[in-house]
JSON list of C-alpha atoms and ligand atoms in Angstrom, two decimals:
[
{"chain": "A", "resi": 1, "resn": "MET", "atom": "CA", "xyz": [1.96, 17.29, -3.20]},
{"chain": "A", "resi": 2, "resn": "ASP", "atom": "CA", "xyz": [2.05, 16.79, 0.53]},
{"chain": "A", "resi": 3, "resn": "LYS", "atom": "CA", "xyz": [2.95, 13.23, 1.50]},
{"chain": "A", "resi": 4, "resn": "LEU", "atom": "CA", "xyz": [0.21, 10.82, 2.46]},
{"chain": "A", "resi": 5, "resn": "ILE", "atom": "CA", "xyz": [0.14, 8.47, 5.45]},
{"chain": "A", "resi": 6, "resn": "ALA", "atom": "CA", "xyz": [-1.59, 5.10, 5.11]},
{"chain": "A", "resi": 7, "resn": "PRO", "atom": "CA", "xyz": [-1.72, 3.12, 8.37]},
{"chain": "A", "resi": 8, "resn": "SER", "atom": "CA", "xyz": [-1.84, -0.62, 7.71]},
{"chain": "A", "resi": 9, "resn": "ILE", "atom": "CA", "xyz": [-4.85, -2.33, 9.27]},
{"chain": "A", "resi": 10, "resn": "LEU", "atom": "CA", "xyz": [-2.86, -5.58, 9.40]},
{"chain": "A", "resi": 11, "resn": "ALA", "atom": "CA", "xyz": [-1.30, -4.31, 12.63]},
{"chain": "A", "resi": 12, "resn": "ALA", "atom": "CA", "xyz": [-4.63, -3.23, 14.16]},
{"chain": "A", "resi": 13, "resn": "ASP", "atom": "CA", "xyz": [-6.39, -5.10, 16.96]},
{"chain": "A", "resi": 14, "resn": "PHE", "atom": "CA", "xyz": [-8.88, -7.28, 15.05]},
{"chain": "A", "resi": 15, "resn": "GLY", "atom": "CA", "xyz": [-10.97, -7.61, 18.20]},
{"chain": "A", "resi": 16, "resn": "ASN", "atom": "CA", "xyz": [-11.41, -3.86, 18.16]},
{"chain": "A", "resi": 17, "resn": "LEU", "atom": "CA", "xyz": [-11.56, -3.06, 14.47]},
{"chain": "A", "resi": 18, "resn": "GLU", "atom": "CA", "xyz": [-14.28, -0.45, 14.84]},
{"chain": "A", "resi": 19, "resn": "ARG", "atom": "CA", "xyz": [-12.23, 1.37, 17.49]},
{"chain": "A", "resi": 20, "resn": "ASP", "atom": "CA", "xyz": [-9.08, 1.27, 15.36]},
{"chain": "A", "resi": 21, "resn": "CYS", "atom": "CA", "xyz": [-10.94, 2.45, 12.25]},
{"chain": "A", "resi": 22, "resn": "LYS", "atom": "CA", "xyz": [-12.34, 5.32, 14.29]},
{"chain": "A", "resi": 23, "resn": "MET", "atom": "CA", "xyz": [-8.83, 6.22, 15.45]},
{"chain": "A", "resi": 24, "resn": "ILE", "atom": "CA", "xyz": [-7.69, 6.45, 11.81]},
{"chain": "A", "resi": 25, "resn": "ASN", "atom": "CA", "xyz": [-10.78, 8.48, 10.90]},
{"chain": "A", "resi": 26, "resn": "GLU", "atom": "CA", "xyz": [-9.99, 10.99, 13.64]},
{"chain": "A", "resi": 27, "resn": "SER", "atom": "CA", "xyz": [-6.25, 11.08, 12.95]},
{"chain": "A", "resi": 28, "resn": "GLU", "atom": "CA", "xyz": [-4.24, 12.95, 10.33]},
{"chain": "A", "resi": 29, "resn": "ALA", "atom": "CA", "xyz": [-3.94, 9.76, 8.27]},
{"chain": "A", "resi": 30, "resn": "ASP", "atom": "CA", "xyz": [-4.94, 10.02, 4.63]},
{"chain": "A", "resi": 31, "resn": "TRP", "atom": "CA", "xyz": [-5.79, 6.44, 3.62]},
{"chain": "A", "resi": 32, "resn": "PHE", "atom": "CA", "xyz": [-6.52, 3.03, 5.11]},
{"chain": "A", "resi": 33, "resn": "HIS", "atom": "CA", "xyz": [-3.95, 0.49, 3.84]},
{"chain": "A", "resi": 34, "resn": "ILE", "atom": "CA", "xyz": [-5.56, -2.94, 3.52]},
{"chain": "A", "resi": 35, "resn": "ASP", "atom": "CA", "xyz": [-3.32, -6.01, 3.15]},
{"chain": "A", "resi": 36, "resn": "ILE", "atom": "CA", "xyz": [-5.01, -9.00, 1.55]},
{"chain": "A", "resi": 37, "resn": "MET", "atom": "CA", "xyz": [-2.87, -12.18, 1.64]},
{"chain": "A", "resi": 38, "resn": "ASP", "atom": "CA", "xyz": [-3.82, -15.53, 0.14]},
{"chain": "A", "resi": 39, "resn": "GLY", "atom": "CA", "xyz": [-1.30, -17.92, 1.72]},
{"chain": "A", "resi": 40, "resn": "VAL", "atom": "CA", "xyz": [-0.09, -18.84, -1.80]},
{"chain": "A", "resi": 41, "resn": "PHE", "atom": "CA", "xyz": [1.54, -15.76, -3.29]},
{"chain": "A", "resi": 42, "resn": "VAL", "atom": "CA", "xyz": [2.80, -14.94, 0.21]},
{"chain": "A", "resi": 43, "resn": "PRO", "atom": "CA", "xyz": [3.36, -17.35, 3.12]},
{"chain": "A", "resi": 44, "resn": "ASN", "atom": "CA", "xyz": [0.58, -15.90, 5.25]},
{"chain": "A", "resi": 45, "resn": "ILE", "atom": "CA", "xyz": [-3.19, -15.44, 5.24]},
{"chain": "A", "resi": 46, "resn": "SER", "atom": "CA", "xyz": [-4.52, -12.13, 6.54]},
{"chain": "A", "resi": 47, "resn": "PHE", "atom": "CA", "xyz": [-8.23, -11.52, 6.02]},
{"chain": "A", "resi": 48, "resn": "GLY", "atom": "CA", "xyz": [-10.67, -11.42, 3.16]},
{"chain": "A", "resi": 49, "resn": "ILE", "atom": "CA", "xyz": [-13.83, -9.88, 1.83]},
{"chain": "A", "resi": 50, "resn": "PRO", "atom": "CA", "xyz": [-16.16, -10.12, 4.90]},
{"chain": "A", "resi": 51, "resn": "VAL", "atom": "CA", "xyz": [-13.61, -8.34, 7.09]},
{"chain": "A", "resi": 52, "resn": "LEU", "atom": "CA", "xyz": [-13.02, -5.71, 4.44]},
{"chain": "A", "resi": 53, "resn": "GLN", "atom": "CA", "xyz": [-16.77, -5.20, 4.35]},
{"chain": "A", "resi": 54, "resn": "SER", "atom": "CA", "xyz": [-16.70, -4.16, 8.02]},
{"chain": "A", "resi": 55, "resn": "ILE", "atom": "CA", "xyz": [-13.66, -1.95, 7.53]},
{"chain": "A", "resi": 56, "resn": "SER", "atom": "CA", "xyz": [-15.30, -0.32, 4.53]},
{"chain": "A", "resi": 57, "resn": "PHE", "atom": "CA", "xyz": [-18.42, 0.34, 6.63]},
{"chain": "A", "resi": 58, "resn": "HIS", "atom": "CA", "xyz": [-16.47, 2.14, 9.37]},
{"chain": "A", "resi": 59, "resn": "ALA", "atom": "CA", "xyz": [-13.77, 3.85, 7.28]},
{"chain": "A", "resi": 60, "resn": "LYS", "atom": "CA", "xyz": [-14.29, 7.47, 6.36]},
{"chain": "A", "resi": 61, "resn": "LYS", "atom": "CA", "xyz": [-11.11, 7.75, 4.31]},
{"chain": "A", "resi": 62, "resn": "PRO", "atom": "CA", "xyz": [-10.04, 6.13, 1.01]},
{"chain": "A", "resi": 63, "resn": "LEU", "atom": "CA", "xyz": [-9.25, 2.41, 1.04]},
{"chain": "A", "resi": 64, "resn": "ASP", "atom": "CA", "xyz": [-5.85, 1.57, -0.41]},
{"chain": "A", "resi": 65, "resn": "VAL", "atom": "CA", "xyz": [-6.17, -2.16, -1.09]},
{"chain": "A", "resi": 66, "resn": "HIS", "atom": "CA", "xyz": [-2.94, -4.13, -1.52]},
{"chain": "A", "resi": 67, "resn": "LEU", "atom": "CA", "xyz": [-3.63, -7.55, -3.05]},
{"chain": "A", "resi": 68, "resn": "MET", "atom": "CA", "xyz": [-0.89, -10.07, -2.27]},
{"chain": "A", "resi": 69, "resn": "ILE", "atom": "CA", "xyz": [-2.74, -12.80, -4.13]},
{"chain": "A", "resi": 70, "resn": "LEU", "atom": "CA", "xyz": [-2.31, -14.92, -7.24]},
{"chain": "A", "resi": 71, "resn": "GLU", "atom": "CA", "xyz": [-4.84, -14.49, -10.04]},
{"chain": "A", "resi": 72, "resn": "PRO", "atom": "CA", "xyz": [-6.14, -11.16, -8.73]},
{"chain": "A", "resi": 73, "resn": "ASP", "atom": "CA", "xyz": [-8.45, -10.81, -11.76]},
{"chain": "A", "resi": 74, "resn": "LYS", "atom": "CA", "xyz": [-10.85, -13.23, -10.11]},
{"chain": "A", "resi": 75, "resn": "TYR", "atom": "CA", "xyz": [-11.45, -10.80, -7.24]},
{"chain": "A", "resi": 76, "resn": "ILE", "atom": "CA", "xyz": [-10.91, -7.31, -8.64]},
{"chain": "A", "resi": 77, "resn": "LYS", "atom": "CA", "xyz": [-14.64, -6.65, -9.12]},
{"chain": "A", "resi": 78, "resn": "LYS", "atom": "CA", "xyz": [-15.42, -7.77, -5.55]},
{"chain": "A", "resi": 79, "resn": "PHE", "atom": "CA", "xyz": [-12.82, -5.37, -4.13]},
{"chain": "A", "resi": 80, "resn": "ALA", "atom": "CA", "xyz": [-13.99, -2.57, -6.37]},
{"chain": "A", "resi": 81, "resn": "ASP", "atom": "CA", "xyz": [-17.55, -3.07, -5.09]},
{"chain": "A", "resi": 82, "resn": "LEU", "atom": "CA", "xyz": [-16.30, -2.54, -1.52]},
{"chain": "A", "resi": 83, "resn": "ASN", "atom": "CA", "xyz": [-15.43, 1.12, -2.16]},
{"chain": "A", "resi": 84, "resn": "SER", "atom": "CA", "xyz": [-11.74, 0.58, -2.87]},
{"chain": "A", "resi": 85, "resn": "GLU", "atom": "CA", "xyz": [-10.17, 3.84, -4.02]},
{"chain": "A", "resi": 86, "resn": "ILE", "atom": "CA", "xyz": [-6.99, 2.12, -5.19]},
{"chain": "A", "resi": 87, "resn": "ILE", "atom": "CA", "xyz": [-6.40, -1.53, -5.96]},
{"chain": "A", "resi": 88, "resn": "THR", "atom": "CA", "xyz": [-2.75, -2.56, -6.09]},
{"chain": "A", "resi": 89, "resn": "ILE", "atom": "CA", "xyz": [-1.75, -5.86, -7.65]},
{"chain": "A", "resi": 90, "resn": "HIS", "atom": "CA", "xyz": [1.67, -7.49, -7.71]},
{"chain": "A", "resi": 91, "resn": "TYR", "atom": "CA", "xyz": [3.86, -7.48, -10.80]},
{"chain": "A", "resi": 92, "resn": "GLU", "atom": "CA", "xyz": [5.05, -10.96, -9.76]},
{"chain": "A", "resi": 93, "resn": "ALA", "atom": "CA", "xyz": [1.51, -12.34, -9.42]},
{"chain": "A", "resi": 94, "resn": "CYS", "atom": "CA", "xyz": [0.16, -11.40, -12.86]},
{"chain": "A", "resi": 95, "resn": "ASN", "atom": "CA", "xyz": [0.69, -13.14, -16.18]},
{"chain": "A", "resi": 96, "resn": "HIS", "atom": "CA", "xyz": [-1.05, -10.33, -18.03]},
{"chain": "A", "resi": 97, "resn": "LEU", "atom": "CA", "xyz": [-0.37, -7.28, -15.91]},
{"chain": "A", "resi": 98, "resn": "HIS", "atom": "CA", "xyz": [-1.53, -4.78, -18.51]},
{"chain": "A", "resi": 99, "resn": "ARG", "atom": "CA", "xyz": [-4.90, -6.53, -18.83]},
{"chain": "A", "resi": 100, "resn": "SER", "atom": "CA", "xyz": [-5.37, -6.67, -15.04]},
{"chain": "A", "resi": 101, "resn": "VAL", "atom": "CA", "xyz": [-4.50, -2.96, -14.70]},
{"chain": "A", "resi": 102, "resn": "GLN", "atom": "CA", "xyz": [-7.01, -2.18, -17.43]},
{"chain": "A", "resi": 103, "resn": "GLU", "atom": "CA", "xyz": [-9.66, -4.20, -15.63]},
{"chain": "A", "resi": 104, "resn": "ILE", "atom": "CA", "xyz": [-9.18, -2.17, -12.45]},
{"chain": "A", "resi": 105, "resn": "LYS", "atom": "CA", "xyz": [-9.38, 1.12, -14.33]},
{"chain": "A", "resi": 106, "resn": "ASP", "atom": "CA", "xyz": [-12.45, 0.03, -16.29]},
{"chain": "A", "resi": 107, "resn": "LEU", "atom": "CA", "xyz": [-14.23, -0.33, -12.94]},
{"chain": "A", "resi": 108, "resn": "GLY", "atom": "CA", "xyz": [-13.47, 3.31, -12.16]},
{"chain": "A", "resi": 109, "resn": "VAL", "atom": "CA", "xyz": [-10.83, 2.44, -9.53]},
{"chain": "A", "resi": 110, "resn": "LYS", "atom": "CA", "xyz": [-7.25, 3.72, -9.41]},
{"chain": "A", "resi": 111, "resn": "ALA", "atom": "CA", "xyz": [-4.70, 1.07, -10.31]},
{"chain": "A", "resi": 112, "resn": "GLY", "atom": "CA", "xyz": [-1.45, 0.37, -8.47]},
{"chain": "A", "resi": 113, "resn": "VAL", "atom": "CA", "xyz": [1.36, -2.10, -9.13]},
{"chain": "A", "resi": 114, "resn": "ALA", "atom": "CA", "xyz": [3.56, -3.44, -6.33]},
{"chain": "A", "resi": 115, "resn": "ILE", "atom": "CA", "xyz": [7.05, -4.82, -6.83]},
{"chain": "A", "resi": 116, "resn": "ASN", "atom": "CA", "xyz": [8.90, -7.12, -4.44]},
{"chain": "A", "resi": 117, "resn": "PRO", "atom": "CA", "xyz": [12.36, -6.22, -3.09]},
{"chain": "A", "resi": 118, "resn": "HIS", "atom": "CA", "xyz": [14.11, -8.39, -5.73]},
{"chain": "A", "resi": 119, "resn": "THR", "atom": "CA", "xyz": [12.20, -6.97, -8.71]},
{"chain": "A", "resi": 120, "resn": "PRO", "atom": "CA", "xyz": [14.04, -4.16, -10.50]},
{"chain": "A", "resi": 121, "resn": "VAL", "atom": "CA", "xyz": [12.30, -0.81, -11.04]},
{"chain": "A", "resi": 122, "resn": "SER", "atom": "CA", "xyz": [12.97, -1.20, -14.79]},
{"chain": "A", "resi": 123, "resn": "ALA", "atom": "CA", "xyz": [10.30, -3.95, -14.85]},
{"chain": "A", "resi": 124, "resn": "LEU", "atom": "CA", "xyz": [7.79, -1.07, -14.72]},
{"chain": "A", "resi": 125, "resn": "ASN", "atom": "CA", "xyz": [9.07, 0.69, -17.87]},
{"chain": "A", "resi": 126, "resn": "SER", "atom": "CA", "xyz": [6.13, -0.36, -20.04]},
{"chain": "A", "resi": 127, "resn": "ILE", "atom": "CA", "xyz": [3.37, 0.06, -17.48]},
{"chain": "A", "resi": 128, "resn": "ILE", "atom": "CA", "xyz": [4.33, 3.25, -15.64]},
{"chain": "A", "resi": 129, "resn": "ASN", "atom": "CA", "xyz": [2.16, 5.47, -17.84]},
{"chain": "A", "resi": 130, "resn": "GLU", "atom": "CA", "xyz": [-0.90, 3.29, -17.27]},
{"chain": "A", "resi": 131, "resn": "ILE", "atom": "CA", "xyz": [-0.94, 3.31, -13.48]},
{"chain": "A", "resi": 132, "resn": "ASP", "atom": "CA", "xyz": [-1.76, 5.66, -10.61]},
{"chain": "A", "resi": 133, "resn": "LEU", "atom": "CA", "xyz": [0.60, 4.24, -8.00]},
{"chain": "A", "resi": 134, "resn": "VAL", "atom": "CA", "xyz": [3.68, 2.09, -7.58]},
{"chain": "A", "resi": 135, "resn": "CYS", "atom": "CA", "xyz": [4.03, 0.27, -4.28]},
{"chain": "A", "resi": 136, "resn": "LEU", "atom": "CA", "xyz": [7.70, -0.39, -3.60]},
{"chain": "A", "resi": 137, "resn": "MET", "atom": "CA", "xyz": [7.92, -3.24, -1.13]},
{"chain": "A", "resi": 138, "resn": "SER", "atom": "CA", "xyz": [10.55, -2.40, 1.44]},
{"chain": "A", "resi": 139, "resn": "VAL", "atom": "CA", "xyz": [10.15, -5.83, 3.08]},
{"chain": "A", "resi": 140, "resn": "ASN", "atom": "CA", "xyz": [9.31, -9.21, 1.59]},
{"chain": "A", "resi": 141, "resn": "PRO", "atom": "CA", "xyz": [5.51, -9.23, 1.56]},
{"chain": "A", "resi": 142, "resn": "GLY", "atom": "CA", "xyz": [3.63, -11.50, 3.94]},
{"chain": "A", "resi": 143, "resn": "PHE", "atom": "CA", "xyz": [4.12, -10.13, 7.42]},
{"chain": "A", "resi": 144, "resn": "GLY", "atom": "CA", "xyz": [4.01, -6.91, 9.36]},
{"chain": "A", "resi": 145, "resn": "GLY", "atom": "CA", "xyz": [6.77, -5.91, 11.76]},
{"chain": "A", "resi": 146, "resn": "GLN", "atom": "CA", "xyz": [9.76, -6.71, 9.52]},
{"chain": "A", "resi": 147, "resn": "LYS", "atom": "CA", "xyz": [12.93, -4.71, 9.11]},
{"chain": "A", "resi": 148, "resn": "PHE", "atom": "CA", "xyz": [13.13, -2.10, 6.34]},
{"chain": "A", "resi": 149, "resn": "ILE", "atom": "CA", "xyz": [15.41, -3.23, 3.47]},
{"chain": "A", "resi": 150, "resn": "GLU", "atom": "CA", "xyz": [17.98, -0.49, 2.85]},
{"chain": "A", "resi": 151, "resn": "ASN", "atom": "CA", "xyz": [18.17, -1.07, -0.92]},
{"chain": "A", "resi": 152, "resn": "THR", "atom": "CA", "xyz": [14.72, 0.56, -1.07]},
{"chain": "A", "resi": 153, "resn": "TYR", "atom": "CA", "xyz": [16.41, 3.97, -0.95]},
{"chain": "A", "resi": 154, "resn": "ILE", "atom": "CA", "xyz": [18.14, 3.35, -4.30]},
{"chain": "A", "resi": 155, "resn": "LYS", "atom": "CA", "xyz": [14.95, 1.94, -5.77]},
{"chain": "A", "resi": 156, "resn": "THR", "atom": "CA", "xyz": [12.95, 4.98, -4.65]},
{"chain": "A", "resi": 157, "resn": "GLN", "atom": "CA", "xyz": [15.43, 7.23, -6.44]},
{"chain": "A", "resi": 158, "resn": "GLU", "atom": "CA", "xyz": [15.34, 5.03, -9.57]},
{"chain": "A", "resi": 159, "resn": "LEU", "atom": "CA", "xyz": [11.56, 5.03, -9.56]},
{"chain": "A", "resi": 160, "resn": "LYS", "atom": "CA", "xyz": [11.40, 8.79, -9.16]},
{"chain": "A", "resi": 161, "resn": "ASN", "atom": "CA", "xyz": [13.72, 9.14, -12.16]},
{"chain": "A", "resi": 162, "resn": "LEU", "atom": "CA", "xyz": [11.61, 6.74, -14.23]},
{"chain": "A", "resi": 163, "resn": "ILE", "atom": "CA", "xyz": [8.41, 8.64, -13.37]},
{"chain": "A", "resi": 164, "resn": "ILE", "atom": "CA", "xyz": [9.96, 11.97, -14.32]},
{"chain": "A", "resi": 165, "resn": "SER", "atom": "CA", "xyz": [11.53, 10.65, -17.53]},
{"chain": "A", "resi": 166, "resn": "LYS", "atom": "CA", "xyz": [8.25, 9.11, -18.69]},
{"chain": "A", "resi": 167, "resn": "ASN", "atom": "CA", "xyz": [6.13, 12.04, -17.55]},
{"chain": "A", "resi": 168, "resn": "SER", "atom": "CA", "xyz": [4.02, 9.66, -15.47]},
{"chain": "A", "resi": 169, "resn": "ASN", "atom": "CA", "xyz": [1.63, 10.74, -12.71]},
{"chain": "A", "resi": 170, "resn": "ALA", "atom": "CA", "xyz": [2.13, 7.61, -10.63]},
{"chain": "A", "resi": 171, "resn": "LEU", "atom": "CA", "xyz": [2.55, 8.09, -6.88]},
{"chain": "A", "resi": 172, "resn": "ILE", "atom": "CA", "xyz": [5.37, 6.31, -5.06]},
{"chain": "A", "resi": 173, "resn": "GLU", "atom": "CA", "xyz": [4.24, 4.31, -2.04]},
{"chain": "A", "resi": 174, "resn": "ILE", "atom": "CA", "xyz": [6.70, 2.65, 0.33]},
{"chain": "A", "resi": 175, "resn": "ASP", "atom": "CA", "xyz": [5.42, -0.37, 2.20]},
{"chain": "A", "resi": 176, "resn": "GLY", "atom": "CA", "xyz": [7.11, -2.25, 5.03]},
{"chain": "A", "resi": 177, "resn": "GLY", "atom": "CA", "xyz": [9.23, -1.40, 8.06]},
{"chain": "A", "resi": 178, "resn": "VAL", "atom": "CA", "xyz": [8.56, 2.33, 7.83]},
{"chain": "A", "resi": 179, "resn": "THR", "atom": "CA", "xyz": [9.57, 4.27, 10.95]},
{"chain": "A", "resi": 180, "resn": "TYR", "atom": "CA", "xyz": [10.01, 7.91, 11.85]},
{"chain": "A", "resi": 181, "resn": "GLU", "atom": "CA", "xyz": [13.76, 7.56, 11.13]},
{"chain": "A", "resi": 182, "resn": "ASN", "atom": "CA", "xyz": [13.65, 6.09, 7.62]},
{"chain": "A", "resi": 183, "resn": "ALA", "atom": "CA", "xyz": [10.56, 8.12, 6.67]},
{"chain": "A", "resi": 184, "resn": "LYS", "atom": "CA", "xyz": [12.58, 11.33, 6.43]},
{"chain": "A", "resi": 185, "resn": "LYS", "atom": "CA", "xyz": [15.04, 9.83, 3.96]},
{"chain": "A", "resi": 186, "resn": "ILE", "atom": "CA", "xyz": [12.33, 8.12, 1.89]},
{"chain": "A", "resi": 187, "resn": "ILE", "atom": "CA", "xyz": [10.36, 11.34, 1.54]},
{"chain": "A", "resi": 188, "resn": "LYS", "atom": "CA", "xyz": [13.47, 13.28, 0.55]},
{"chain": "A", "resi": 189, "resn": "LEU", "atom": "CA", "xyz": [14.05, 10.77, -2.25]},
{"chain": "A", "resi": 190, "resn": "GLY", "atom": "CA", "xyz": [10.58, 11.43, -3.64]},
{"chain": "A", "resi": 191, "resn": "ALA", "atom": "CA", "xyz": [8.09, 9.06, -2.02]},
{"chain": "A", "resi": 192, "resn": "ASP", "atom": "CA", "xyz": [4.48, 10.26, -1.85]},
{"chain": "A", "resi": 193, "resn": "VAL", "atom": "CA", "xyz": [2.79, 7.68, 0.37]},
{"chain": "A", "resi": 194, "resn": "LEU", "atom": "CA", "xyz": [4.09, 5.99, 3.53]},
{"chain": "A", "resi": 195, "resn": "VAL", "atom": "CA", "xyz": [2.45, 2.79, 4.72]},
{"chain": "A", "resi": 196, "resn": "ALA", "atom": "CA", "xyz": [3.03, 2.12, 8.41]},
{"chain": "A", "resi": 197, "resn": "GLY", "atom": "CA", "xyz": [1.65, -0.79, 10.40]},
{"chain": "A", "resi": 198, "resn": "SER", "atom": "CA", "xyz": [3.59, -1.76, 13.51]},
{"chain": "A", "resi": 199, "resn": "PHE", "atom": "CA", "xyz": [5.16, 1.66, 13.92]},
{"chain": "A", "resi": 200, "resn": "VAL", "atom": "CA", "xyz": [1.69, 3.15, 14.33]},
{"chain": "A", "resi": 201, "resn": "PHE", "atom": "CA", "xyz": [-0.30, 0.45, 16.09]},
{"chain": "A", "resi": 202, "resn": "LYS", "atom": "CA", "xyz": [2.41, -0.78, 18.46]},
{"chain": "A", "resi": 203, "resn": "SER", "atom": "CA", "xyz": [3.13, 2.74, 19.65]},
{"chain": "A", "resi": 204, "resn": "LYS", "atom": "CA", "xyz": [1.70, 4.13, 22.89]},
{"chain": "A", "resi": 205, "resn": "ASN", "atom": "CA", "xyz": [-0.36, 6.75, 21.11]},
{"chain": "A", "resi": 206, "resn": "PRO", "atom": "CA", "xyz": [-1.11, 5.69, 17.51]},
{"chain": "A", "resi": 207, "resn": "ARG", "atom": "CA", "xyz": [-2.88, 8.92, 16.67]},
{"chain": "A", "resi": 208, "resn": "LYS", "atom": "CA", "xyz": [0.11, 10.97, 17.78]},
{"chain": "A", "resi": 209, "resn": "THR", "atom": "CA", "xyz": [2.48, 8.66, 15.88]},
{"chain": "A", "resi": 210, "resn": "ILE", "atom": "CA", "xyz": [0.47, 9.25, 12.69]},
{"chain": "A", "resi": 211, "resn": "SER", "atom": "CA", "xyz": [0.70, 12.97, 13.22]},
{"chain": "A", "resi": 212, "resn": "GLU", "atom": "CA", "xyz": [4.47, 12.70, 13.77]},
{"chain": "A", "resi": 213, "resn": "LEU", "atom": "CA", "xyz": [4.86, 10.76, 10.53]},
{"chain": "A", "resi": 214, "resn": "LYS", "atom": "CA", "xyz": [2.73, 13.34, 8.75]},
{"chain": "A", "resi": 215, "resn": "SER", "atom": "CA", "xyz": [5.06, 16.12, 9.86]},
{"chain": "A", "resi": 216, "resn": "VAL", "atom": "CA", "xyz": [8.32, 14.35, 8.91]},
{"chain": "B", "resi": 1, "resn": "DX5", "atom": "C1", "xyz": [3.59, -6.54, 4.22]},
{"chain": "B", "resi": 1, "resn": "DX5", "atom": "C2", "xyz": [2.41, -5.60, 4.08]},
{"chain": "B", "resi": 1, "resn": "DX5", "atom": "C3", "xyz": [2.62, -4.30, 4.76]},
{"chain": "B", "resi": 1, "resn": "DX5", "atom": "C4", "xyz": [2.66, -4.40, 6.27]},
{"chain": "B", "resi": 1, "resn": "DX5", "atom": "C5", "xyz": [3.38, -3.21, 6.82]},
{"chain": "B", "resi": 1, "resn": "DX5", "atom": "O1", "xyz": [3.35, -7.68, 3.51]},
{"chain": "B", "resi": 1, "resn": "DX5", "atom": "O2", "xyz": [2.19, -5.32, 2.71]},
{"chain": "B", "resi": 1, "resn": "DX5", "atom": "O3", "xyz": [1.62, -3.36, 4.37]},
{"chain": "B", "resi": 1, "resn": "DX5", "atom": "O4", "xyz": [1.37, -4.46, 6.83]},
{"chain": "B", "resi": 1, "resn": "DX5", "atom": "O5", "xyz": [3.56, -3.41, 8.17]},
{"chain": "B", "resi": 1, "resn": "DX5", "atom": "P1", "xyz": [4.82, -2.83, 8.96]},
{"chain": "B", "resi": 1, "resn": "DX5", "atom": "O6", "xyz": [4.72, -1.35, 8.88]},
{"chain": "B", "resi": 1, "resn": "DX5", "atom": "O7", "xyz": [4.63, -3.39, 10.33]},
{"chain": "B", "resi": 1, "resn": "DX5", "atom": "O8", "xyz": [6.05, -3.35, 8.27]},
{"chain": "B", "resi": 2, "resn": "ZN", "atom": "ZN1", "xyz": [0.81, -3.61, 2.17]}
]
């Protein structure tokens, strides 16, 4: 499978969301990455359902919704109703991860599980065959514009091995601090989806930057 590029809306200009959504629509990007932060699970609040409603209205590509929130079960249905293609919940935020994953799938949405930089890949052993995507956090979640944590390379390799050994179809998504330089190495190690926020939106020509990432 060709790799997928998911620009993170967190780094967009919120005063010009329609313009930035249009840019993604017209670019070579594959998905919209949507970061929802609750100020409890992570030390930051991003945006919530009304803003996602507008994004969903303008977006012409699948919405990849990354929930950095405690008790995601309370909101899964609301996010599913907003045309989410994938809903990713955090391993560290769920008491009953299997049940939450099931809830997402029962709504006809693809289910992803994200793990923080300190969480070992082996934590996914018993869930890897139930999910469509693993989001490996390559920064501590909560903010855009952070530096890529190098240990993610080893974790990408470990995750690839786990997926192969279990015959799982889960995609590997890398989220945080992705740049043109580290993208090459990450893809070589088996990643399928690259999330990029600052690298895309802070560049002179975001559309061109997306296309450069796509051709890594
Ligand atoms: C971090 C978010 C990321 C972030 C990526 O908590 O999950 O998706 O927006 O932004 P950059 O690419 O700037 O690190
Ligand atoms: Zn994210």
